[in-house]
PDB file of C-alpha atoms in Angstrom:
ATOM      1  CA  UNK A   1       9.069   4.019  -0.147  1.00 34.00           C
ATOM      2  CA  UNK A   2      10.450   3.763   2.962  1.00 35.00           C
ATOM      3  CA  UNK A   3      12.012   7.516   5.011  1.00 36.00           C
ATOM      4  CA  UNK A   4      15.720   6.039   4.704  1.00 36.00           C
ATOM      5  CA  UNK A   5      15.015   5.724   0.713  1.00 36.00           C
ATOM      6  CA  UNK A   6      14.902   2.109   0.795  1.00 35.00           C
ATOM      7  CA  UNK A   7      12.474  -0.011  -1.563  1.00 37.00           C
ATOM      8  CA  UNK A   8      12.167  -3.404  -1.555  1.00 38.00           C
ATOM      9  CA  UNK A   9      10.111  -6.085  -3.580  1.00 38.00           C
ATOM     10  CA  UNK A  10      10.366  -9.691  -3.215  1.00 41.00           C
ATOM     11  CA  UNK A  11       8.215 -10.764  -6.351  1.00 40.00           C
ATOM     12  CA  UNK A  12       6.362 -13.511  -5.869  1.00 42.00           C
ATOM     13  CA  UNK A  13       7.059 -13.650  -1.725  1.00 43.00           C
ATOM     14  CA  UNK A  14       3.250 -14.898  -0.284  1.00 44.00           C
ATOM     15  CA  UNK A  15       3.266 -14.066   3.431  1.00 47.00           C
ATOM     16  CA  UNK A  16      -0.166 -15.852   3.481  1.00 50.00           C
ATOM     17  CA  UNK A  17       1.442 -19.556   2.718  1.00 49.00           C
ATOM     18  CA  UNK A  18      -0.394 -19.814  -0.186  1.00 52.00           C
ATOM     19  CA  UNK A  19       1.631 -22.558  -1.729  1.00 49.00           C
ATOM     20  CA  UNK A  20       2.162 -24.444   1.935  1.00 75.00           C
ATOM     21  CA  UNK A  21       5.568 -24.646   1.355  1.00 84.00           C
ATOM     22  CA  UNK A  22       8.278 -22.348   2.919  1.00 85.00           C
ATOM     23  CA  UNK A  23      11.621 -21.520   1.771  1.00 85.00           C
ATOM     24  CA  UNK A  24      12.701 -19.847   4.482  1.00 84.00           C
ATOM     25  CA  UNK A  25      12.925 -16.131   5.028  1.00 82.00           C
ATOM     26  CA  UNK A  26      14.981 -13.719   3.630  1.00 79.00           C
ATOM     27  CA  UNK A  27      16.244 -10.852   6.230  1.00 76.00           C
ATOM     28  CA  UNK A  28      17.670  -7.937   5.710  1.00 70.00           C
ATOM     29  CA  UNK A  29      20.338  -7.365   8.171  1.00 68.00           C
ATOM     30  CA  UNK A  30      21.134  -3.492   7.219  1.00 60.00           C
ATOM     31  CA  UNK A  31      21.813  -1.485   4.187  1.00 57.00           C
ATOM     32  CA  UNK A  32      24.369   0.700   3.862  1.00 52.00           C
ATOM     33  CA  UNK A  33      24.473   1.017   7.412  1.00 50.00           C
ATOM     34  CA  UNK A  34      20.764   1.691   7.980  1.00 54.00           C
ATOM     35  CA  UNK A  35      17.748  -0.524   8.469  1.00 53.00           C
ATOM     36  CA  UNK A  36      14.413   0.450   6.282  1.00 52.00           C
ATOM     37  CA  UNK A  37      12.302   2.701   8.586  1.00 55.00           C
ATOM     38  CA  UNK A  38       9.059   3.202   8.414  1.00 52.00           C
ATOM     39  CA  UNK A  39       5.930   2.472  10.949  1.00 47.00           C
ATOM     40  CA  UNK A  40       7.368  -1.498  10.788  1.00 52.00           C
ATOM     41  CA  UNK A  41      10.604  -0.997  11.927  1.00 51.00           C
ATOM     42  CA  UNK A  42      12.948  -3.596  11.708  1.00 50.00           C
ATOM     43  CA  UNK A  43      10.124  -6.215  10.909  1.00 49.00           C
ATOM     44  CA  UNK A  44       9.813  -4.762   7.400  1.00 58.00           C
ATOM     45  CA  UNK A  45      13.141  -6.439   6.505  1.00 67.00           C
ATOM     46  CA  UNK A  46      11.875  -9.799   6.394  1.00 73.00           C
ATOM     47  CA  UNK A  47      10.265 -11.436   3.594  1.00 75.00           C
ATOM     48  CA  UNK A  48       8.652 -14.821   3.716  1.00 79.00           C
ATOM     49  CA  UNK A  49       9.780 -17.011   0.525  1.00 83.00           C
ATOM     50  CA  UNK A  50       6.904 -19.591   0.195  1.00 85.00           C
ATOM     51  CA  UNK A  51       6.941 -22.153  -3.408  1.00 85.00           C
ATOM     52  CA  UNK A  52       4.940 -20.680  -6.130  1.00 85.00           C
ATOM     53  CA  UNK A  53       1.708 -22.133  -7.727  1.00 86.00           C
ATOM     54  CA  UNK A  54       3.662 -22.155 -10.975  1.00 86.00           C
ATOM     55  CA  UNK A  55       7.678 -22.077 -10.914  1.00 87.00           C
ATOM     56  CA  UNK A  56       8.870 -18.997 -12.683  1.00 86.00           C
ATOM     57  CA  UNK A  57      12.302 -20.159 -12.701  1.00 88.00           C
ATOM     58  CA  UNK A  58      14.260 -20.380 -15.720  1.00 89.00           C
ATOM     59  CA  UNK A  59      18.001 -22.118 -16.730  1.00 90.00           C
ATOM     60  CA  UNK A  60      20.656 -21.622 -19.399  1.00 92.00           C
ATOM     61  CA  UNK A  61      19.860 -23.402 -22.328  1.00 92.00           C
ATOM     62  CA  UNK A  62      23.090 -22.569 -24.751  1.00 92.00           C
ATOM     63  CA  UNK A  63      25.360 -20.084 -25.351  1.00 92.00           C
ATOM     64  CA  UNK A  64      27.351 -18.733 -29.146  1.00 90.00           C
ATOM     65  CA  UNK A  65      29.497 -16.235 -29.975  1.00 91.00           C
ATOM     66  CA  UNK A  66      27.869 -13.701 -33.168  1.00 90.00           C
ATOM     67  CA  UNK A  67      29.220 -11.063 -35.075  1.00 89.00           C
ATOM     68  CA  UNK A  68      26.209  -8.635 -33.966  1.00 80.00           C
ATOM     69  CA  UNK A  69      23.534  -9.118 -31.495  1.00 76.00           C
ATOM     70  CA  UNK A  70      21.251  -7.604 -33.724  1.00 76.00           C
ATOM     71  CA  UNK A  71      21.672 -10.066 -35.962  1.00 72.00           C
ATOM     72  CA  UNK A  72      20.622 -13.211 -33.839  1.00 77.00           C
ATOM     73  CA  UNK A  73      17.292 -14.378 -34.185  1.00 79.00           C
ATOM     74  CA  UNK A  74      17.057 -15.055 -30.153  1.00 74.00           C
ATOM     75  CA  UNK A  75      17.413 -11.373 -29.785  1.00 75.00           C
ATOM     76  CA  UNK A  76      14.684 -10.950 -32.145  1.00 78.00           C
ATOM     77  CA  UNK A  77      12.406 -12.971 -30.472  1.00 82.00           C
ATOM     78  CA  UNK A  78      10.364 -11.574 -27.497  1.00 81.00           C
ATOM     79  CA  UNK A  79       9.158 -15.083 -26.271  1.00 82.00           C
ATOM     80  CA  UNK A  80      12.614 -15.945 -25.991  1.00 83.00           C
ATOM     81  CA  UNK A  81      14.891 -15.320 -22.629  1.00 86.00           C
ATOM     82  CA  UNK A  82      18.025 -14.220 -23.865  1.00 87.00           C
ATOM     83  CA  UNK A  83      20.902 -11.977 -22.677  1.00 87.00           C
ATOM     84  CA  UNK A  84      24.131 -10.306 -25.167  1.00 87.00           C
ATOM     85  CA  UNK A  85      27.429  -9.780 -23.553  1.00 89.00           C
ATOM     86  CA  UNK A  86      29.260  -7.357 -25.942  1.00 88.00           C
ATOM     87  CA  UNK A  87      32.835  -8.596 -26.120  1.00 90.00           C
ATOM     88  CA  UNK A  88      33.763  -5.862 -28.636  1.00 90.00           C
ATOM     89  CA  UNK A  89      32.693  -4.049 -31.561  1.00 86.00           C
ATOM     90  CA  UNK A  90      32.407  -6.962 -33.741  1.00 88.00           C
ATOM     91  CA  UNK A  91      31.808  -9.789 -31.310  1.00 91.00           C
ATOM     92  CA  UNK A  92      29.258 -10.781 -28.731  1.00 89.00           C
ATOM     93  CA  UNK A  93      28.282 -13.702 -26.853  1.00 91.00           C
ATOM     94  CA  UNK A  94      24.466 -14.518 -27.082  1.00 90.00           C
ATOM     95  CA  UNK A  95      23.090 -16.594 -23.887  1.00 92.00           C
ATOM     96  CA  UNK A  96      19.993 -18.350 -23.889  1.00 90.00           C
ATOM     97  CA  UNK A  97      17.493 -19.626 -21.388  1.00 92.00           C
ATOM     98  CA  UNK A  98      14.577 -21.766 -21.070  1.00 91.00           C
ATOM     99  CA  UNK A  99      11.568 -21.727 -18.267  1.00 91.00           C
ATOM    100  CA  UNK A 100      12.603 -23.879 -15.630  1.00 91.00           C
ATOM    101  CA  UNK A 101       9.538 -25.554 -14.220  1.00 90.00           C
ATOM    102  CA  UNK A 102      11.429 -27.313 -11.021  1.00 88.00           C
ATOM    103  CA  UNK A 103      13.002 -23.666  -9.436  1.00 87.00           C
ATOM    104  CA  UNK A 104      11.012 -20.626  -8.197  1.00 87.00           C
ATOM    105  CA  UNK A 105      12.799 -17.238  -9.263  1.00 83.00           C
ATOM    106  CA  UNK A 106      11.895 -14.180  -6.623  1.00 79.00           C
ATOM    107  CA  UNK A 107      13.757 -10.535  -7.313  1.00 73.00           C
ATOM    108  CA  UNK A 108      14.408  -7.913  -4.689  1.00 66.00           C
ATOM    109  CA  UNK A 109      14.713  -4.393  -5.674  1.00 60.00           C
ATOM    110  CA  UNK A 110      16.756  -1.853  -4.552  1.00 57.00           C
ATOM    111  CA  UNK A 111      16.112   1.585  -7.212  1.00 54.00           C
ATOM    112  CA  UNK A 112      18.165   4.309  -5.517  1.00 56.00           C
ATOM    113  CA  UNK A 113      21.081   2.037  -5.830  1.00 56.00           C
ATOM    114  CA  UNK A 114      21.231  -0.004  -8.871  1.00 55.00           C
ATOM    115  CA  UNK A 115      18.982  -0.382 -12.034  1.00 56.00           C
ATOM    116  CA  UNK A 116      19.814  -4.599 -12.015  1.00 55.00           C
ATOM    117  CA  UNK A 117      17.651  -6.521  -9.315  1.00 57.00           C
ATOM    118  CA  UNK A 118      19.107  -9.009  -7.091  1.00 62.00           C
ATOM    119  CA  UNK A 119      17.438 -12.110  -7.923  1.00 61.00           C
ATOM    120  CA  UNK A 120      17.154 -15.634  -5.614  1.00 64.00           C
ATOM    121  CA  UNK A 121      16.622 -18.598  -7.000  1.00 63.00           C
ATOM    122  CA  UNK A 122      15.071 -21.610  -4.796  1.00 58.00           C
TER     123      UNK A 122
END
């Protein structure tokens, strides 16, 4: 944890080049007005995005409306990537996904702000 209360992650981000390939780089310009601090300064907001030995990615397979969430067996299933959108008491949409083997997924993290990660997918 950094002094100005800034965390972040980049799952998955190899500064080592350990799959050869690079991305790019992901900088941090400032956050909510402040740059992380810490004994790195303004280096610790970049992150070196290099490919993954195995793509993590994954892409929307199909999507249905049900009358409860609870009731569909992708929400059952805890091999399954799935997400409910609640569209009112009686009626949700049910998305599904599927691993993506061509697109690596990396998340960055920012817990005094938000509980849902901003993810990048390459």
């Amino acid at each position: 944890m950094h002094e100005s209360g800034l965390e972040s992650v980049c799952v998955g981000t190899v500064e080592s080049g350990v799959g050869n390939v690079k991305y790019g780089e992901l900088i941090l310009l400032g956050y909510n007005g402040g740059l992380p601090q810490g004994d790195r300064g303004r280096r610790r907001s970049k992150f070196l995005l290099y490919r993954r030995l195995k793509a993590n990615g994954v892409v929307k397979s199909r999507h249905y409306t049900v009358g409860s969430p609870y009731d569909s067996s992708a929400m059952k299933d805890s091999l399954q990537h799935s997400i409910s959108y609640t569209l009112s008491r009686h009626q949700a949409v049910i998305v599904e996904y599927v691993q993506d083997w061509k697109t690596d997924l990396f998340q960055v993290f920012f817990p005094l702000t938000s509980l849902v990660p901003r993810l990048i997918s390459l």
